[in-house]
mmCIF file of N, CA and C in Angstrom:
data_model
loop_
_atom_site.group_PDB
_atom_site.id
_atom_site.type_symbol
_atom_site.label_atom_id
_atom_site.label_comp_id
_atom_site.label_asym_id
_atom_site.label_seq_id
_atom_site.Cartn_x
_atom_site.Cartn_y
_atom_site.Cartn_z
ATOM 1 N N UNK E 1 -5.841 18.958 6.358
ATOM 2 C CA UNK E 1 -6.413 17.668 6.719
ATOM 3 C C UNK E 1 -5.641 16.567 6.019
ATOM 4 N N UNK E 2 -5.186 15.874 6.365
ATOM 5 C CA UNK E 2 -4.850 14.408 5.967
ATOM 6 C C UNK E 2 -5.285 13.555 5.146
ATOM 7 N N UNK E 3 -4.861 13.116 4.416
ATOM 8 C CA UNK E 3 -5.438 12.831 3.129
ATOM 9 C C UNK E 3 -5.068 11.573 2.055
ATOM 10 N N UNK E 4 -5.506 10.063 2.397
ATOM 11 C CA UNK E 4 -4.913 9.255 1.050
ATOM 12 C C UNK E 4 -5.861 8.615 0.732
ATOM 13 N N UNK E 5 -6.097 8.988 -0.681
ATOM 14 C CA UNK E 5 -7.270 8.446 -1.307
ATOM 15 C C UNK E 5 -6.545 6.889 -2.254
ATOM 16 N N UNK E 6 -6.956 5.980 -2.154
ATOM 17 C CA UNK E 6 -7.129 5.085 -2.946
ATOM 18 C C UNK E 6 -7.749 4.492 -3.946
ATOM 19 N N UNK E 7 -7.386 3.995 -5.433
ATOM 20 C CA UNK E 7 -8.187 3.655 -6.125
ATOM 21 C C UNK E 7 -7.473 2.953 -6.988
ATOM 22 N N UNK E 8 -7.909 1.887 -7.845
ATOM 23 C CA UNK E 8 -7.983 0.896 -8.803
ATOM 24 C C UNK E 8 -7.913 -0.454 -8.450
ATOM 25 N N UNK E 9 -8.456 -0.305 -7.617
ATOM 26 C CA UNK E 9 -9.395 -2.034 -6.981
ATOM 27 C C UNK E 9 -9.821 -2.796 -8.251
ATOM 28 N N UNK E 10 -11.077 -3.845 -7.745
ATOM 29 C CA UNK E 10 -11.395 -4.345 -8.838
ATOM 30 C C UNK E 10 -11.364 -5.637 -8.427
ATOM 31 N N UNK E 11 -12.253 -6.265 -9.851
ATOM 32 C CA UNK E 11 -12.717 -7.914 -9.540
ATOM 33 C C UNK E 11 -11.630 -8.759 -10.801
ATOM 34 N N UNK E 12 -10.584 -9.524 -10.573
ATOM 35 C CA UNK E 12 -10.098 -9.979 -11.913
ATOM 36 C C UNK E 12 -9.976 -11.262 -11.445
ATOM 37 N N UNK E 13 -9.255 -12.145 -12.612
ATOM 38 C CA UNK E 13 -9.025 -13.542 -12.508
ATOM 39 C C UNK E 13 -7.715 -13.624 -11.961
ATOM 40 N N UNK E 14 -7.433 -15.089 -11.545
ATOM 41 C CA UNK E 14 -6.328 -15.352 -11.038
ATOM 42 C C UNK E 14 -4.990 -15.585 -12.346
ATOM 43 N N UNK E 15 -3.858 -14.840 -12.044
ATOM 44 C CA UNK E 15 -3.187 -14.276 -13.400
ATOM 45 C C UNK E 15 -2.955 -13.249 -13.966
ATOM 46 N N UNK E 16 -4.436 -12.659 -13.753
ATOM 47 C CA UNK E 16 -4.108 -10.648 -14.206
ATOM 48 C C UNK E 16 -3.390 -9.755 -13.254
ATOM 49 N N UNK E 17 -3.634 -8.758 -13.580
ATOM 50 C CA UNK E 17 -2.692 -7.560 -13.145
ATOM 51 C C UNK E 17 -3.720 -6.340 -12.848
ATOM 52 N N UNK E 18 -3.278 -5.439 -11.568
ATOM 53 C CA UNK E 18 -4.248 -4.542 -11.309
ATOM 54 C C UNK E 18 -2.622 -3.486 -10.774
ATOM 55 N N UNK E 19 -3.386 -2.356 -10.426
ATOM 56 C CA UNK E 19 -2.348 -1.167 -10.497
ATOM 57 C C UNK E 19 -3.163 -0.531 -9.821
ATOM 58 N N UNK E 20 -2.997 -0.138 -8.115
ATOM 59 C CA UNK E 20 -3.087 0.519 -7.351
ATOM 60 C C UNK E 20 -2.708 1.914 -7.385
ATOM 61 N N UNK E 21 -3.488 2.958 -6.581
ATOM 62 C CA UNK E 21 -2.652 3.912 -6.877
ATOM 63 C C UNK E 21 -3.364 4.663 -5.642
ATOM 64 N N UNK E 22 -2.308 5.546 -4.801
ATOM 65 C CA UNK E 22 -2.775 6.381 -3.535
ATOM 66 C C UNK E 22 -2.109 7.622 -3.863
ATOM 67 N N UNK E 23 -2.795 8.769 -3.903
ATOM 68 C CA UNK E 23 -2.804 10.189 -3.707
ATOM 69 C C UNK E 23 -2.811 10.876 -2.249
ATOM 70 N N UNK E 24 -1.771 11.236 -2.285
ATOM 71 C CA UNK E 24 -1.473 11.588 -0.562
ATOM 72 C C UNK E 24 -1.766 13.288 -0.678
ATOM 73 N N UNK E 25 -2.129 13.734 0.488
ATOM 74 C CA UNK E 25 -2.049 15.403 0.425
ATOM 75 C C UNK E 25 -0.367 15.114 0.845
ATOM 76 N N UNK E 26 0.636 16.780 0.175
ATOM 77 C CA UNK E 26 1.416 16.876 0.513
ATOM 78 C C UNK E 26 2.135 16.444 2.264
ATOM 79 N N UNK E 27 1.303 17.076 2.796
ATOM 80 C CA UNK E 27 2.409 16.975 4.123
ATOM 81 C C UNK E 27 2.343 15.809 4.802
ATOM 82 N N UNK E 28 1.642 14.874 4.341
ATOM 83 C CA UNK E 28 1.144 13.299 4.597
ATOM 84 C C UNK E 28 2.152 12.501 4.182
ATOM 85 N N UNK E 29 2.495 13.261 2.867
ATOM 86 C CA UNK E 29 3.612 12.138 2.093
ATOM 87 C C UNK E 29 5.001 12.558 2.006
ATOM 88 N N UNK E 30 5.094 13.806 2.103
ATOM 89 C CA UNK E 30 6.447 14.297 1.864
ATOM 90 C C UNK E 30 7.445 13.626 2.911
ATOM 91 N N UNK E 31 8.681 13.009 2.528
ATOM 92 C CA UNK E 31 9.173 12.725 3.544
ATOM 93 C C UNK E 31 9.258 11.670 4.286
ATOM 94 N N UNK E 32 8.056 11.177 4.441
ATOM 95 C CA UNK E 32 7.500 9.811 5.194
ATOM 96 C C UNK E 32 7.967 8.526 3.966
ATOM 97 N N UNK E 33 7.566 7.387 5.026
ATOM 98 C CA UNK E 33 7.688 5.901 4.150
ATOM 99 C C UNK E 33 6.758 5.589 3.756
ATOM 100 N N UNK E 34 6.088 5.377 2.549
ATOM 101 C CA UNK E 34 4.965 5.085 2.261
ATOM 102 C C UNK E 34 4.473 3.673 2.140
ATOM 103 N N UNK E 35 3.383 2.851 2.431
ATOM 104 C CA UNK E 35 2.892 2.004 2.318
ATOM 105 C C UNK E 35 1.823 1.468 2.042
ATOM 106 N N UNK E 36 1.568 0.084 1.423
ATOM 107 C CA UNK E 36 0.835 -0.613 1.202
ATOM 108 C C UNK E 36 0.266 -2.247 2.189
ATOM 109 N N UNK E 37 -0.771 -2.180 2.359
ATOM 110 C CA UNK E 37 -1.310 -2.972 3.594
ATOM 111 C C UNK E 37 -2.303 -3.825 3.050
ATOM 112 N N UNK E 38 -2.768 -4.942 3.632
ATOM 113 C CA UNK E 38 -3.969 -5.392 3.089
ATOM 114 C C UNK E 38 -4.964 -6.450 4.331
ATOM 115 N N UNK E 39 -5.942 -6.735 4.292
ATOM 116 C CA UNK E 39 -7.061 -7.405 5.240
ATOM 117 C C UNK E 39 -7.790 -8.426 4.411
ATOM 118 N N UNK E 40 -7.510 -9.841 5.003
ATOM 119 C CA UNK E 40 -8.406 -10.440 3.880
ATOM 120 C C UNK E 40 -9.932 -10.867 5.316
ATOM 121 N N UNK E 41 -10.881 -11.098 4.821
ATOM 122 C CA UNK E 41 -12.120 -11.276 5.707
ATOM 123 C C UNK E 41 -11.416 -12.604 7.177
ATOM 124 N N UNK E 42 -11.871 -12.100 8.146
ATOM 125 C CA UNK E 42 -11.486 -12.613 9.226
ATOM 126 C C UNK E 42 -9.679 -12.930 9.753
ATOM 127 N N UNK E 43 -8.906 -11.764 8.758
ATOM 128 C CA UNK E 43 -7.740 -12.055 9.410
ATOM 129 C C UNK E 43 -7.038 -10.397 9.656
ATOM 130 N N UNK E 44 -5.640 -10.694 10.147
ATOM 131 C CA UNK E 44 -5.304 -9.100 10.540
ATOM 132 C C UNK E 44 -4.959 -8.509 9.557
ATOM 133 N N UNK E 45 -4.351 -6.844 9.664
ATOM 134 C CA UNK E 45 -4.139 -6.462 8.690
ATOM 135 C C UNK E 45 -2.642 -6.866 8.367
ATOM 136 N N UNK E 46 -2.188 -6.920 7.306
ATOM 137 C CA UNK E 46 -0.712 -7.587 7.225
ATOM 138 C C UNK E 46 -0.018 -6.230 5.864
ATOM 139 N N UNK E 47 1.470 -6.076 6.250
ATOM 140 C CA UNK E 47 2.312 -5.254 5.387
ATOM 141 C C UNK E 47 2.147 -6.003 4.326
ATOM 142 N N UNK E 48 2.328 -5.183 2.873
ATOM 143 C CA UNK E 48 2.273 -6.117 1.245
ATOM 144 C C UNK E 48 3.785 -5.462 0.837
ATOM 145 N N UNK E 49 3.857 -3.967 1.142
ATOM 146 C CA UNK E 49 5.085 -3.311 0.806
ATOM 147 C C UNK E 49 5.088 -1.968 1.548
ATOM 148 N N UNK E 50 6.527 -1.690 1.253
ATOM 149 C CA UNK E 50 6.415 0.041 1.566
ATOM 150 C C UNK E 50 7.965 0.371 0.751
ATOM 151 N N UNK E 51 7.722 1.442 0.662
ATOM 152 C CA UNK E 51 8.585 2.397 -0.051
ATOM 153 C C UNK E 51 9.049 3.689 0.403
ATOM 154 N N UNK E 52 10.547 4.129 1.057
ATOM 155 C CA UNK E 52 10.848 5.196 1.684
ATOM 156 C C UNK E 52 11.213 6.593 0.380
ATOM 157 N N UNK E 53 11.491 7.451 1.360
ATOM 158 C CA UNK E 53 11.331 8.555 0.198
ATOM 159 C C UNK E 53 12.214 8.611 -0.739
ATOM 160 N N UNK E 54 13.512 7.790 0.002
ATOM 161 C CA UNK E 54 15.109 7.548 -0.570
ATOM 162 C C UNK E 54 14.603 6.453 -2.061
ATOM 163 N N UNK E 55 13.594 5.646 -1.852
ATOM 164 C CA UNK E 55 13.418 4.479 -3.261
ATOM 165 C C UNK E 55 13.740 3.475 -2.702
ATOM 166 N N UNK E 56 14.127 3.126 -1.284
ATOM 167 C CA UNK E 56 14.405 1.788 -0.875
ATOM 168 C C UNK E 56 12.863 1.055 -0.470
ATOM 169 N N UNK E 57 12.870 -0.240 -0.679
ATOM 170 C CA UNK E 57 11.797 -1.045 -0.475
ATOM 171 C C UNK E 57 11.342 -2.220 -0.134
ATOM 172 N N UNK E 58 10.451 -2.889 0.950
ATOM 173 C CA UNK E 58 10.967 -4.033 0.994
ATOM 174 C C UNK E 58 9.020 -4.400 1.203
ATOM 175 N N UNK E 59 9.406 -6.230 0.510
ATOM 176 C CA UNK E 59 8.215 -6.287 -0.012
ATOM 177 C C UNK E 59 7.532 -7.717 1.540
ATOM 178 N N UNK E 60 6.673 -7.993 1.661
ATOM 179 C CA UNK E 60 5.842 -9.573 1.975
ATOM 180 C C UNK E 60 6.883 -10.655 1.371
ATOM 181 N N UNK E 61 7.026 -11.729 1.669
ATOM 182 C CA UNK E 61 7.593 -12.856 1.338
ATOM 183 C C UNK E 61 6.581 -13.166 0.195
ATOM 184 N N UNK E 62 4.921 -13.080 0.278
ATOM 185 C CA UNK E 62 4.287 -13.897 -0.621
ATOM 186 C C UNK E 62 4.219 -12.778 -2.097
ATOM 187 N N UNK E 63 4.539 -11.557 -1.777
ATOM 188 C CA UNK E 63 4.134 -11.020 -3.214
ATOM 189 C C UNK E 63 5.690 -10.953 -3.967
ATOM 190 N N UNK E 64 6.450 -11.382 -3.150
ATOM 191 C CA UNK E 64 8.074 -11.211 -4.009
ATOM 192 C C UNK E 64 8.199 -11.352 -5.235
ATOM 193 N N UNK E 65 8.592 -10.902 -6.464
ATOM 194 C CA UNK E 65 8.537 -11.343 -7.735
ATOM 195 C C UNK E 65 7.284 -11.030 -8.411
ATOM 196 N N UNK E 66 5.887 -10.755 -7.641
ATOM 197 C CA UNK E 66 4.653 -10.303 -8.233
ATOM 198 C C UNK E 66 4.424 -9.157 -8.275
ATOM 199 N N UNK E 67 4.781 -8.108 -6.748
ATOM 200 C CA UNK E 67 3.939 -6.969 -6.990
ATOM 201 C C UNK E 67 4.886 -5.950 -7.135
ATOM 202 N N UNK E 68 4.807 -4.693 -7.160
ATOM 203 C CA UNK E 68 6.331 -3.376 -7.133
ATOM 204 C C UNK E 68 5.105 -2.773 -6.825
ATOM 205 N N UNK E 69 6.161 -1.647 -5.880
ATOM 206 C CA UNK E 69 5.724 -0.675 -4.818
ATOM 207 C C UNK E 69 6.859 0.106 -5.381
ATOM 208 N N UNK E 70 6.198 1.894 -5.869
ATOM 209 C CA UNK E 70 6.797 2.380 -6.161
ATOM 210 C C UNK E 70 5.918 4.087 -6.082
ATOM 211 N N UNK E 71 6.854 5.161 -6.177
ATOM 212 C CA UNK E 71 6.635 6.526 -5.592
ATOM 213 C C UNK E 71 6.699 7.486 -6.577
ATOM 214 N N UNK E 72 5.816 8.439 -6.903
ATOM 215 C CA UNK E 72 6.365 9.795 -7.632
ATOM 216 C C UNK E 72 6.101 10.708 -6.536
ATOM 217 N N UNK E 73 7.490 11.334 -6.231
ATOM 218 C CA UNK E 73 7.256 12.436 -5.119
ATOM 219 C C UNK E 73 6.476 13.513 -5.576
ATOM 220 N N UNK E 74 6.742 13.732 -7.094
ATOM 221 C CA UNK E 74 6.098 15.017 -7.780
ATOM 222 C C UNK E 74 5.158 14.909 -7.949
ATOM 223 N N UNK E 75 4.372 13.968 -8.065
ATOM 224 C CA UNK E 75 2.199 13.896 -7.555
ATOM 225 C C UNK E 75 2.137 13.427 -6.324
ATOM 226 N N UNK E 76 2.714 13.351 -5.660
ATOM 227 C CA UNK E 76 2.597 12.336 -4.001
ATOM 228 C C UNK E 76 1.598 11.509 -4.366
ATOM 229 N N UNK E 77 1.916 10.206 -5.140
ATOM 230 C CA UNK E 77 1.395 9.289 -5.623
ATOM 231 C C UNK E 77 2.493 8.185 -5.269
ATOM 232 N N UNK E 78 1.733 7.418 -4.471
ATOM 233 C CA UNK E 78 2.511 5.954 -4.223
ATOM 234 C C UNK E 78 1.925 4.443 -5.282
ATOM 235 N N UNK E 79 2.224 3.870 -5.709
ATOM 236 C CA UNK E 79 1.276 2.502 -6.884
ATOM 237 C C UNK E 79 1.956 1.438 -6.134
ATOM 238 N N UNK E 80 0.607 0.462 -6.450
ATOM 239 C CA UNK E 80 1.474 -0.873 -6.587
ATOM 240 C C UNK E 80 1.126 -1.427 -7.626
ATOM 241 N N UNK E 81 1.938 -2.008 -8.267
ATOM 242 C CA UNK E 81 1.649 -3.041 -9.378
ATOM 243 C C UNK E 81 1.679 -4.254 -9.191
ATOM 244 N N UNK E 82 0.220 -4.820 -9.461
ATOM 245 C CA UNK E 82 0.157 -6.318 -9.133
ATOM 246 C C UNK E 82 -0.484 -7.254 -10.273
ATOM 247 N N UNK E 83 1.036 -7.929 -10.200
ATOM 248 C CA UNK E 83 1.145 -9.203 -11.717
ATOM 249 C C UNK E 83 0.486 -9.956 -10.817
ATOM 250 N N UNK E 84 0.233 -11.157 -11.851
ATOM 251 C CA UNK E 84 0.563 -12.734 -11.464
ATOM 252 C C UNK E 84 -0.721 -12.946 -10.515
ATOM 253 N N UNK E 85 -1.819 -12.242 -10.302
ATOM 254 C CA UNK E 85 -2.532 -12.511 -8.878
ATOM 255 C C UNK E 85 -3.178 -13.823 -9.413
ATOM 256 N N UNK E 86 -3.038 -13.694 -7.312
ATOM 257 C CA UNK E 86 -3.677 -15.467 -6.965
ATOM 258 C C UNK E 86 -5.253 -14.859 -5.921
ATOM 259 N N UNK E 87 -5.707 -16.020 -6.416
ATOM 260 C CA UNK E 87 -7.301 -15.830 -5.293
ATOM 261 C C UNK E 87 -6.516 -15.306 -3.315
ATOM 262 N N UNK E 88 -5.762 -16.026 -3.568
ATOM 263 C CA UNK E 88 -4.748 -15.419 -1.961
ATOM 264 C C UNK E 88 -5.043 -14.205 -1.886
ATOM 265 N N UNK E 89 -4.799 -13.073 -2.855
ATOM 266 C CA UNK E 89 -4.717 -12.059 -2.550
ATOM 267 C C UNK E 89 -5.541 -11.308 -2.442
ATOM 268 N N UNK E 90 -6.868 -12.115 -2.662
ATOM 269 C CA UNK E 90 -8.083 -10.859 -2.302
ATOM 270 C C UNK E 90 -7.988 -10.545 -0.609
ATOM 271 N N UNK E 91 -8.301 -9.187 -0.905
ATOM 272 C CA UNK E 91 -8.582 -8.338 0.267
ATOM 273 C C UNK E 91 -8.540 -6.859 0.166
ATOM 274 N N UNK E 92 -8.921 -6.520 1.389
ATOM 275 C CA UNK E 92 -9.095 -4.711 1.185
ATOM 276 C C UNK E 92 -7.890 -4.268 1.236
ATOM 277 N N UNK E 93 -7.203 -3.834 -0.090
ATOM 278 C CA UNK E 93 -5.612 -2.817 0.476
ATOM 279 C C UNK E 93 -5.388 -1.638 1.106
ATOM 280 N N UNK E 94 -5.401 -1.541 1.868
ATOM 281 C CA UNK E 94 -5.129 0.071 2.365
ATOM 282 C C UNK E 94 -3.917 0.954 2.309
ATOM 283 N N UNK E 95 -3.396 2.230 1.786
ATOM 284 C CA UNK E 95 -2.305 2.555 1.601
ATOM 285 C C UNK E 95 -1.854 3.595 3.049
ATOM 286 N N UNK E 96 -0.646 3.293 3.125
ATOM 287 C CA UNK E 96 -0.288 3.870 4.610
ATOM 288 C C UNK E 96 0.992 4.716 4.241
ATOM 289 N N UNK E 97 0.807 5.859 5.261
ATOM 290 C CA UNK E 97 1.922 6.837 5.613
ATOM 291 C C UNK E 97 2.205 6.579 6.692
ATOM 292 N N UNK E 98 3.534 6.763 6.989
ATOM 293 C CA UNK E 98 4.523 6.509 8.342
ATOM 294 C C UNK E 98 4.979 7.576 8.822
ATOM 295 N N UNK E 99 5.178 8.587 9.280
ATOM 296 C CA UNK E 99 6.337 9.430 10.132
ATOM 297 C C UNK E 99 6.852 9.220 10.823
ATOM 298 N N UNK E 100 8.118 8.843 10.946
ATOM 299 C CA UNK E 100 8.866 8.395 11.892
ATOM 300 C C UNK E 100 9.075 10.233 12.586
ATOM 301 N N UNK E 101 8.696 9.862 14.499
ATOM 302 C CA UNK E 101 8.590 11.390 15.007
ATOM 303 C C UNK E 101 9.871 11.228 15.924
ATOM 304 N N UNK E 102 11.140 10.212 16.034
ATOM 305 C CA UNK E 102 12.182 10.532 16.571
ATOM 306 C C UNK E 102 13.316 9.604 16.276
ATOM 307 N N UNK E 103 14.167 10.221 16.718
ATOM 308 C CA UNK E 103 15.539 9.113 16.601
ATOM 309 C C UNK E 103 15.150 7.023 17.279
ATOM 310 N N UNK E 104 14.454 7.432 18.197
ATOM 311 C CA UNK E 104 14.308 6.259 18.758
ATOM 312 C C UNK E 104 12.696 5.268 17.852
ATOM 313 N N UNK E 105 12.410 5.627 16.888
ATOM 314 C CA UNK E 105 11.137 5.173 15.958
ATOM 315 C C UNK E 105 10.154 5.117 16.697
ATOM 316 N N UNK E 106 9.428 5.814 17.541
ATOM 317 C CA UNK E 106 8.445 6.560 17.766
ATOM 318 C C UNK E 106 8.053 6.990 15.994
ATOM 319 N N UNK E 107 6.629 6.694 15.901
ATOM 320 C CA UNK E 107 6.060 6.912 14.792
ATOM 321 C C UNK E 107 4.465 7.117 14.813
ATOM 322 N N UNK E 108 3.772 7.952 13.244
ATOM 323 C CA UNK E 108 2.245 8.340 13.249
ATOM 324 C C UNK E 108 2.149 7.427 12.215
ATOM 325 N N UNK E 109 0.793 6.848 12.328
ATOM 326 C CA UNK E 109 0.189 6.397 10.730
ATOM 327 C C UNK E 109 -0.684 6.865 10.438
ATOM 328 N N UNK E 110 -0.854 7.052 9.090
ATOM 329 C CA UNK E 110 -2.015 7.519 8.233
ATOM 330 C C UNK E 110 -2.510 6.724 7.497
ATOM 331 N N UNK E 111 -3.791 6.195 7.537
ATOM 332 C CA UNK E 111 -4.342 5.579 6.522
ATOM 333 C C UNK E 111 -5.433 6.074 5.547
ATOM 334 N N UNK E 112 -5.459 5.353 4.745
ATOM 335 C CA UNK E 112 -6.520 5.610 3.509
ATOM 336 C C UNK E 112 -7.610 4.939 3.334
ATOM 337 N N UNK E 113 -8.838 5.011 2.846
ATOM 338 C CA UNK E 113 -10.407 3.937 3.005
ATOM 339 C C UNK E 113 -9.871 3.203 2.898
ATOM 340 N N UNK E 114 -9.170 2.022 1.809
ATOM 341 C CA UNK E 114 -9.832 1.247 1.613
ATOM 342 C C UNK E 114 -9.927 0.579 0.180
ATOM 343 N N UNK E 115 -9.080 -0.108 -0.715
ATOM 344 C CA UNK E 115 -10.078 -0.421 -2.062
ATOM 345 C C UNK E 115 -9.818 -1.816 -1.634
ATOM 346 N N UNK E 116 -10.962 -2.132 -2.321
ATOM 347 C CA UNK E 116 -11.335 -4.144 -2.538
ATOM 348 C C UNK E 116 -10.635 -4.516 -3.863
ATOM 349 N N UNK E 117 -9.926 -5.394 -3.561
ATOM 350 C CA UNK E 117 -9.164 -6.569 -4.455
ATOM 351 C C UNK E 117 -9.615 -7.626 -4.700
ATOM 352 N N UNK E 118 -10.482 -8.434 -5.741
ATOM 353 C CA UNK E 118 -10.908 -9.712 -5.821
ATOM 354 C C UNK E 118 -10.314 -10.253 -6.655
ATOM 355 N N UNK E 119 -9.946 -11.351 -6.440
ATOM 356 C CA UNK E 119 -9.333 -12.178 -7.897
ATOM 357 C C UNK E 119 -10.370 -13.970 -7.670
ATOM 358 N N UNK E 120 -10.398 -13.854 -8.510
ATOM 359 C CA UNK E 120 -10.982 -15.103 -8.579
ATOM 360 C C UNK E 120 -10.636 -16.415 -9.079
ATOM 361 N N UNK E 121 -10.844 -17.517 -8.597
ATOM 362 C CA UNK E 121 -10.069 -18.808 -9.202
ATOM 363 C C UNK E 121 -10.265 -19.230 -10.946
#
């Protein structure tokens, strides 16, 4: 079964730092590009980062310089680390798996619940 659990959400001020972290079952993560997503109330879901299996990565224009998206293949654990937060960034993050299923990017996603991000002014 498929599998990415998320956790280290949380309520902080605008300024602190929180540290995401998604646990993938193996065959979810091995291989694939991993990612980070987020939803703030009444808007879509929007990319924050992702990270391929190679270590290449590319981030949102707004978290540039704030957050890192980064991988241990050996726990299939994907993190993000997030400095500097602004009230902007509350929302639900969700962490995502990609498989790309052909030469032409035909692709599956996998997602995870869900953690809440609040930062406050």
């Amino acid at each position: 079964q498929v599998q990415l659990v998320e956790s280290g959400g949380g309520l902080v001020q605008a300024g602190d730092s929180l540290r995401l972290s998604c646990a993938a079952s193996g065959r979810v993560f091995s291989g694939n590009v991993m990612g980070w997503y987020r939803q703030a109330p009444g808007k879509q879901r929007e990319l924050v980062a992702t990270v391929a299996d190679g270590g290449s990565t590319v981030y949102a224009d707004s978290v540039k310089g704030r957050f890192t998206i980064s991988r241990d293949n050996a726990k299939n654990t994907v993190y993000l680390q997030m400095n500097s937060l602004k009230p902007e960034d509350t929302a639900v993050y969700y962490c995502n798996a990609r498989r790309i299923l052909n030469v032409e990017g035909a692709y599956r996603d996998y997602w995870g619940q869900g953690t809440q991000v609040t930062v406050s002014s």
